[in-house]
Amino acid sequence: MAKPTAVMMHWLEGIFEFLFKYRPAVFAKGSFAFGAPFSVIVLLLAAAVIAVPAVMSYVGVRGKSTRRDRWVLGTLRVAALVVLIACLFRPMLLLSAAVPQRNYVGVLIDDSRSMRIADRDGKSRSDWIEHQFGGPDSTLLKALRQKFIVRLFRFSSNAQSVDSAAQLTFGATETHVGDAIEQARQELDGVPLSGLVVLTDGADNSRAPISDELLSLRAKSVPIFAVGLGADRFDKDIEIRRVRTSHSVLKGGALVAELLIRQRGYGGAKVPLVVEDAGRIVSRDSITLPADGDVSPVRVAVVAHDAGPRSFTFRIPVQPGEQVEQNNSQQALVDVRDGREKILYVEGEPRYEMRFIRAAVAADSNLQVVALQRTAENKFLRLDIDTPDELAGGFPKTRAELFRYRAIILGSIEASFFTHDQLAMLADFVNVRGGGLLMLGGRRSFAEGGYAGTPLADVMPVVITGDAVADSMTFYADLKVALTPAGAGHAVAQVAPTMSASEQRWKTLPAVTTVNHIRQVKPGAVTLISGALAPGGRAGEPGVPLKSYEAPVLVYQRYGRGLSVAFPVQDSWNWQMDPNAPDNDETFSRFWRQTLRWLTSDSPSRVVVSLGADQANPKNPVVIRASVADSMFVPRNDAKVVAHLTSDSGYTRDLPLDWAIDRDGEYRGTFTPDQGGVYTVRVTATLPSGAAAGDTGYVRVADLNTEYFDAEMRAPLLQRIATETGGKFYTPATAKTLAEDVALSKHGVNVVNQMDLWDMPAVFLLLVALVTAEWSYRKMRGLA
């Protein structure tokens, strides 16, 4: 019987004979038409067939060899045979390359201001562009032009073709990467395009997602080769990223602004924060910077003394070593109104609270509190009315009469005083008209006044249950008030010249009392002032004292278009009578002036103008939106609406606004300012009946410094653009291979280069090395 090894070797010789004999028909140069997986499977099967007899040839031999010797020699023989059989397949490497001077490449160069930032060894980002693309002999530009027809584009908010990089100014105020790429692709749509090269820091400020542009590029098979310029993290920089404040405030009111501040390299440092109104410093405070990279909110309060559109500047002085100086300040345009807001105060009984509140706001020329006080059954005292007929029949009975007011205060007045229609009107006053509603504490308000189950129970920011006894004094609590974190930065809490002084003053105010048992605040409501059982005070019902008690003192929520506020305290006038306060203390009057101003701040008129943003760059379109309603605040689609545009530079224009079909009562128009300045947009709406109403908005037009905010190189965005389009991301240090990578991108007109891997000298040397290694090992071990 033949030995197994001999049989296997004979079988192997037969396979080799078959491969050599039939190879041209099965594995010829065009054999890959069968598919790469087929060829790989055949190669693996052949290798397995070869490996078995090669190993068995050593397994069956013992002699002086050890197990380790047999494994080493078997591995070397298998490797040599695998290389040999692979060469029999004649493997080839197919390389697709662009045909020289037959394909186009678009080079998009960021021409925005952020390219001036010097954040790499004291050199600006534009220096690298000028060195690599500034002239015909520039390194990367020359390498690309040797292989492609190159088209240069400069881009900011759009892309524009240029003859050379010398036309770049690096002065544009916006960067819209997605729009620019799409415009360049469309311009090169009719030519064989190998790809687009984008030189930018990725500081896109278009506020629009780039997904649509990437989808179009993938559909057109256009790869993006993005070169990210600049540092992806600054070493030393302070940035006011955003300022958020009210767009409108009454003259003399507190304006609270929330700033988002980020810094690198100055963690924990104390720096001044300066607020200016048209160049005049109105506030200066010291703040502590957050840790490196963290974004920290900072609140600052200022008083708006001058009426009209006011441009407030919030800035931190430039610190030593900062890499970017232009992002240390932000501006906000605020409409300081000098009108008189009309508020209806309904009180069910004579009491000190109404007297002191009216006295607190009496000197405020911007607030008019019209009082309707019940003095006896069906008898009322009317105060501060405009005409003898106003409120002559008591509480308003029609929506048109009620909706003339901007806000309503309900004192200690029971729900049964109102008809069901009047309660529904009050709910609509907040929900539909967008007014402010404030309910004060008292023995006839909240649950104790029977408001559970009424339309106002839904409006209020606190839960009004039906288990209280109406018109009772069974519950009582002494409360020591305290600001919540939300309240500390709110305008109503600013009772002193600075925010820190206001917080300290609230801690020293005397206790107040409540007879309304508020058990729960609604989800979504915000508590500004809370109360807890005052030291030495009492809480609870007769015979059922409470050892501890906490309740909201000032809480609000948005309801529909309007604002609802609960203040379940019956004697806030105790703050005015504080024996420890100086004679000229204005805490009580400031609190109520600020509260009533806030209550009316968002109450809309019949016409409301919205400009989207309070600042814009020249030659950028500004969208005007105007909401129009009648006296019942029902949206109207049949009005004639015209926007009257003026600017402080003398510009005037009347722009008709068209009804937006997709939204009732909304009219839209667009204008493009050519020059800087503050533009006044006065919108007038005239109904078919002849009734007219209007509103005014403002927009500041100037060259904004948006390019310097969030200006670190955004590698994740550029990597995403390159990856999703089949391109590649580079930095200046890795961009040397850019031209070669574009040439191998397989886009445009390409030629396929064929290289025989089996005929390479390296393969022959590898085969010789394996055979020599086997023989040398056997010689060394004495097995030869």
mmCIF file of N, CA and C in Angstrom, residues 13-79:
data_model
loop_
_atom_site.group_PDB
_atom_site.id
_atom_site.type_symbol
_atom_site.label_atom_id
_atom_site.label_comp_id
_atom_site.label_asym_id
_atom_site.label_seq_id
_atom_site.Cartn_x
_atom_site.Cartn_y
_atom_site.Cartn_z
ATOM 1 N N GLU A 13 0.741 16.927 -7.990
ATOM 2 C CA GLU A 13 1.326 17.066 -9.324
ATOM 3 C C GLU A 13 0.240 17.110 -10.392
ATOM 4 N N GLY A 14 -0.819 16.326 -10.165
ATOM 5 C CA GLY A 14 -1.931 16.358 -11.124
ATOM 6 C C GLY A 14 -2.629 17.712 -11.144
ATOM 7 N N ILE A 15 -2.781 18.310 -9.977
ATOM 8 C CA ILE A 15 -3.432 19.627 -9.916
ATOM 9 C C ILE A 15 -2.585 20.661 -10.628
ATOM 10 N N PHE A 16 -1.263 20.634 -10.393
ATOM 11 C CA PHE A 16 -0.376 21.590 -11.054
ATOM 12 C C PHE A 16 -0.445 21.419 -12.570
ATOM 13 N N GLU A 17 -0.500 20.153 -13.003
ATOM 14 C CA GLU A 17 -0.576 19.911 -14.442
ATOM 15 C C GLU A 17 -1.858 20.503 -15.020
ATOM 16 N N PHE A 18 -2.953 20.362 -14.273
ATOM 17 C CA PHE A 18 -4.227 20.921 -14.730
ATOM 18 C C PHE A 18 -4.153 22.447 -14.797
ATOM 19 N N LEU A 19 -3.539 23.044 -13.775
ATOM 20 C CA LEU A 19 -3.461 24.507 -13.734
ATOM 21 C C LEU A 19 -2.618 25.037 -14.880
ATOM 22 N N PHE A 20 -1.471 24.380 -15.123
ATOM 23 C CA PHE A 20 -0.611 24.847 -16.211
ATOM 24 C C PHE A 20 -1.259 24.634 -17.570
ATOM 25 N N LYS A 21 -1.990 23.530 -17.709
ATOM 26 C CA LYS A 21 -2.564 23.180 -18.998
ATOM 27 C C LYS A 21 -3.762 24.036 -19.346
ATOM 28 N N TYR A 22 -4.614 24.257 -18.322
ATOM 29 C CA TYR A 22 -5.881 24.948 -18.585
ATOM 30 C C TYR A 22 -5.896 26.371 -18.045
ATOM 31 N N ARG A 23 -4.786 26.857 -17.536
ATOM 32 C CA ARG A 23 -4.766 28.194 -16.962
ATOM 33 C C ARG A 23 -5.211 29.271 -17.947
ATOM 34 N N PRO A 24 -4.765 29.267 -19.232
ATOM 35 C CA PRO A 24 -5.175 30.342 -20.136
ATOM 36 C C PRO A 24 -6.686 30.419 -20.293
ATOM 37 N N ALA A 25 -7.361 29.299 -20.240
ATOM 38 C CA ALA A 25 -8.800 29.333 -20.421
ATOM 39 C C ALA A 25 -9.548 29.722 -19.155
ATOM 40 N N VAL A 26 -8.942 29.404 -18.006
ATOM 41 C CA VAL A 26 -9.665 29.648 -16.750
ATOM 42 C C VAL A 26 -9.151 30.862 -16.034
ATOM 43 N N PHE A 27 -7.847 31.061 -16.012
ATOM 44 C CA PHE A 27 -7.250 32.142 -15.220
ATOM 45 C C PHE A 27 -6.447 33.110 -16.084
ATOM 46 N N ALA A 28 -6.894 33.323 -17.277
ATOM 47 C CA ALA A 28 -6.188 34.265 -18.135
ATOM 48 C C ALA A 28 -6.389 35.678 -17.616
ATOM 49 N N LYS A 29 -5.806 36.667 -18.327
ATOM 50 C CA LYS A 29 -5.819 38.044 -17.832
ATOM 51 C C LYS A 29 -7.231 38.579 -17.683
ATOM 52 N N GLY A 30 -8.145 38.069 -18.420
ATOM 53 C CA GLY A 30 -9.526 38.532 -18.284
ATOM 54 C C GLY A 30 -10.350 37.683 -17.359
ATOM 55 N N SER A 31 -9.681 36.838 -16.552
ATOM 56 C CA SER A 31 -10.427 35.908 -15.715
ATOM 57 C C SER A 31 -11.233 36.603 -14.633
ATOM 58 N N PHE A 32 -10.871 37.793 -14.288
ATOM 59 C CA PHE A 32 -11.597 38.459 -13.222
ATOM 60 C C PHE A 32 -13.008 38.836 -13.647
ATOM 61 N N ALA A 33 -13.329 38.558 -14.880
ATOM 62 C CA ALA A 33 -14.714 38.746 -15.298
ATOM 63 C C ALA A 33 -15.642 37.821 -14.542
ATOM 64 N N PHE A 34 -15.083 36.680 -14.048
ATOM 65 C CA PHE A 34 -15.873 35.806 -13.203
ATOM 66 C C PHE A 34 -16.172 36.429 -11.850
ATOM 67 N N GLY A 35 -15.447 37.465 -11.483
ATOM 68 C CA GLY A 35 -15.644 38.104 -10.179
ATOM 69 C C GLY A 35 -14.498 37.785 -9.262
ATOM 70 N N ALA A 36 -14.077 38.791 -8.499
ATOM 71 C CA ALA A 36 -12.968 38.617 -7.564
ATOM 72 C C ALA A 36 -13.239 37.539 -6.537
ATOM 73 N N PRO A 37 -14.434 37.397 -5.996
ATOM 74 C CA PRO A 37 -14.665 36.340 -5.003
ATOM 75 C C PRO A 37 -14.366 34.951 -5.546
ATOM 76 N N PHE A 38 -14.688 34.700 -6.842
ATOM 77 C CA PHE A 38 -14.426 33.386 -7.432
ATOM 78 C C PHE A 38 -12.934 33.100 -7.445
ATOM 79 N N SER A 39 -12.131 34.070 -7.863
ATOM 80 C CA SER A 39 -10.682 33.876 -7.938
ATOM 81 C C SER A 39 -10.085 33.656 -6.562
ATOM 82 N N VAL A 40 -10.571 34.392 -5.587
ATOM 83 C CA VAL A 40 -10.050 34.243 -4.226
ATOM 84 C C VAL A 40 -10.377 32.865 -3.677
ATOM 85 N N ILE A 41 -11.581 32.365 -3.961
ATOM 86 C CA ILE A 41 -11.962 31.038 -3.465
ATOM 87 C C ILE A 41 -11.065 29.967 -4.074
ATOM 88 N N VAL A 42 -10.802 30.071 -5.382
ATOM 89 C CA VAL A 42 -9.929 29.093 -6.047
ATOM 90 C C VAL A 42 -8.534 29.128 -5.437
ATOM 91 N N LEU A 43 -8.029 30.349 -5.174
ATOM 92 C CA LEU A 43 -6.703 30.487 -4.591
ATOM 93 C C LEU A 43 -6.642 29.845 -3.199
ATOM 94 N N LEU A 44 -7.680 30.060 -2.399
ATOM 95 C CA LEU A 44 -7.693 29.481 -1.053
ATOM 96 C C LEU A 44 -7.772 27.959 -1.103
ATOM 97 N N LEU A 45 -8.582 27.427 -2.023
ATOM 98 C CA LEU A 45 -8.672 25.971 -2.135
ATOM 99 C C LEU A 45 -7.339 25.370 -2.567
ATOM 100 N N ALA A 46 -6.685 26.021 -3.510
ATOM 101 C CA ALA A 46 -5.389 25.527 -3.964
ATOM 102 C C ALA A 46 -4.363 25.581 -2.851
ATOM 103 N N ALA A 47 -4.394 26.697 -2.072
ATOM 104 C CA ALA A 47 -3.448 26.808 -0.966
ATOM 105 C C ALA A 47 -3.681 25.718 0.066
ATOM 106 N N ALA A 48 -4.967 25.403 0.300
ATOM 107 C CA ALA A 48 -5.261 24.355 1.279
ATOM 108 C C ALA A 48 -4.770 22.993 0.788
ATOM 109 N N VAL A 49 -4.967 22.739 -0.504
ATOM 110 C CA VAL A 49 -4.520 21.466 -1.068
ATOM 111 C C VAL A 49 -3.005 21.342 -0.994
ATOM 112 N N ILE A 50 -2.302 22.465 -1.183
ATOM 113 C CA ILE A 50 -0.836 22.454 -1.134
ATOM 114 C C ILE A 50 -0.347 22.322 0.288
ATOM 115 N N ALA A 51 -1.038 22.996 1.211
ATOM 116 C CA ALA A 51 -0.545 23.029 2.587
ATOM 117 C C ALA A 51 -0.566 21.650 3.230
ATOM 118 N N VAL A 52 -1.591 20.864 2.921
ATOM 119 C CA VAL A 52 -1.730 19.569 3.589
ATOM 120 C C VAL A 52 -0.548 18.637 3.278
ATOM 121 N N PRO A 53 -0.219 18.388 2.003
ATOM 122 C CA PRO A 53 0.938 17.500 1.766
ATOM 123 C C PRO A 53 2.257 18.105 2.221
ATOM 124 N N ALA A 54 2.370 19.449 2.165
ATOM 125 C CA ALA A 54 3.620 20.067 2.615
ATOM 126 C C ALA A 54 3.845 19.813 4.090
ATOM 127 N N VAL A 55 2.774 19.954 4.876
ATOM 128 C CA VAL A 55 2.914 19.701 6.322
ATOM 129 C C VAL A 55 3.103 18.217 6.581
ATOM 130 N N MET A 56 2.336 17.377 5.852
ATOM 131 C CA MET A 56 2.435 15.937 6.073
ATOM 132 C C MET A 56 3.814 15.408 5.718
ATOM 133 N N SER A 57 4.504 16.076 4.790
ATOM 134 C CA SER A 57 5.835 15.612 4.415
ATOM 135 C C SER A 57 6.812 15.716 5.569
ATOM 136 N N TYR A 58 6.537 16.646 6.501
ATOM 137 C CA TYR A 58 7.392 16.771 7.679
ATOM 138 C C TYR A 58 6.826 16.024 8.878
ATOM 139 N N VAL A 59 5.465 15.906 8.927
ATOM 140 C CA VAL A 59 4.869 15.203 10.065
ATOM 141 C C VAL A 59 5.275 13.731 10.058
ATOM 142 N N GLY A 60 5.344 13.131 8.858
ATOM 143 C CA GLY A 60 5.659 11.715 8.780
ATOM 144 C C GLY A 60 7.136 11.417 8.981
ATOM 145 N N VAL A 61 7.952 12.446 9.045
ATOM 146 C CA VAL A 61 9.400 12.251 9.212
ATOM 147 C C VAL A 61 9.788 12.608 10.635
ATOM 148 N N ARG A 62 10.467 11.741 11.308
ATOM 149 C CA ARG A 62 10.876 12.013 12.684
ATOM 150 C C ARG A 62 12.375 12.293 12.705
ATOM 151 N N GLY A 63 13.181 11.279 12.755
ATOM 152 C CA GLY A 63 14.634 11.449 12.815
ATOM 153 C C GLY A 63 15.043 12.259 14.024
ATOM 154 N N LYS A 64 15.985 13.190 13.793
ATOM 155 C CA LYS A 64 16.492 14.037 14.877
ATOM 156 C C LYS A 64 15.669 15.305 15.065
ATOM 157 N N SER A 65 14.667 15.515 14.231
ATOM 158 C CA SER A 65 13.902 16.767 14.296
ATOM 159 C C SER A 65 12.950 16.764 15.482
ATOM 160 N N THR A 66 12.757 17.952 16.000
ATOM 161 C CA THR A 66 11.776 18.144 17.078
ATOM 162 C C THR A 66 10.463 18.631 16.463
ATOM 163 N N ARG A 67 9.453 18.687 17.319
ATOM 164 C CA ARG A 67 8.151 19.165 16.852
ATOM 165 C C ARG A 67 8.249 20.603 16.362
ATOM 166 N N ARG A 68 9.047 21.419 17.065
ATOM 167 C CA ARG A 68 9.239 22.812 16.657
ATOM 168 C C ARG A 68 9.898 22.881 15.286
ATOM 169 N N ASP A 69 10.903 22.030 15.041
ATOM 170 C CA ASP A 69 11.563 22.040 13.744
ATOM 171 C C ASP A 69 10.583 21.723 12.635
ATOM 172 N N ARG A 70 9.731 20.755 12.872
ATOM 173 C CA ARG A 70 8.793 20.357 11.829
ATOM 174 C C ARG A 70 7.807 21.486 11.513
ATOM 175 N N TRP A 71 7.355 22.199 12.550
ATOM 176 C CA TRP A 71 6.416 23.316 12.331
ATOM 177 C C TRP A 71 7.081 24.457 11.573
ATOM 178 N N VAL A 72 8.332 24.785 11.930
ATOM 179 C CA VAL A 72 9.022 25.881 11.248
ATOM 180 C C VAL A 72 9.254 25.535 9.776
ATOM 181 N N LEU A 73 9.770 24.343 9.541
ATOM 182 C CA LEU A 73 10.057 23.952 8.165
ATOM 183 C C LEU A 73 8.774 23.813 7.345
ATOM 184 N N GLY A 74 7.715 23.291 7.977
ATOM 185 C CA GLY A 74 6.446 23.166 7.264
ATOM 186 C C GLY A 74 5.866 24.530 6.899
ATOM 187 N N THR A 75 5.979 25.474 7.813
ATOM 188 C CA THR A 75 5.448 26.825 7.542
ATOM 189 C C THR A 75 6.194 27.478 6.397
ATOM 190 N N LEU A 76 7.539 27.360 6.388
ATOM 191 C CA LEU A 76 8.327 27.967 5.322
ATOM 192 C C LEU A 76 8.010 27.325 3.970
ATOM 193 N N ARG A 77 7.801 25.995 3.956
ATOM 194 C CA ARG A 77 7.498 25.340 2.690
ATOM 195 C C ARG A 77 6.113 25.730 2.191
ATOM 196 N N VAL A 78 5.141 25.810 3.115
ATOM 197 C CA VAL A 78 3.787 26.209 2.708
ATOM 198 C C VAL A 78 3.808 27.617 2.149
ATOM 199 N N ALA A 79 4.542 28.538 2.814
ATOM 200 C CA ALA A 79 4.605 29.913 2.345
ATOM 201 C C ALA A 79 5.206 29.992 0.947
#
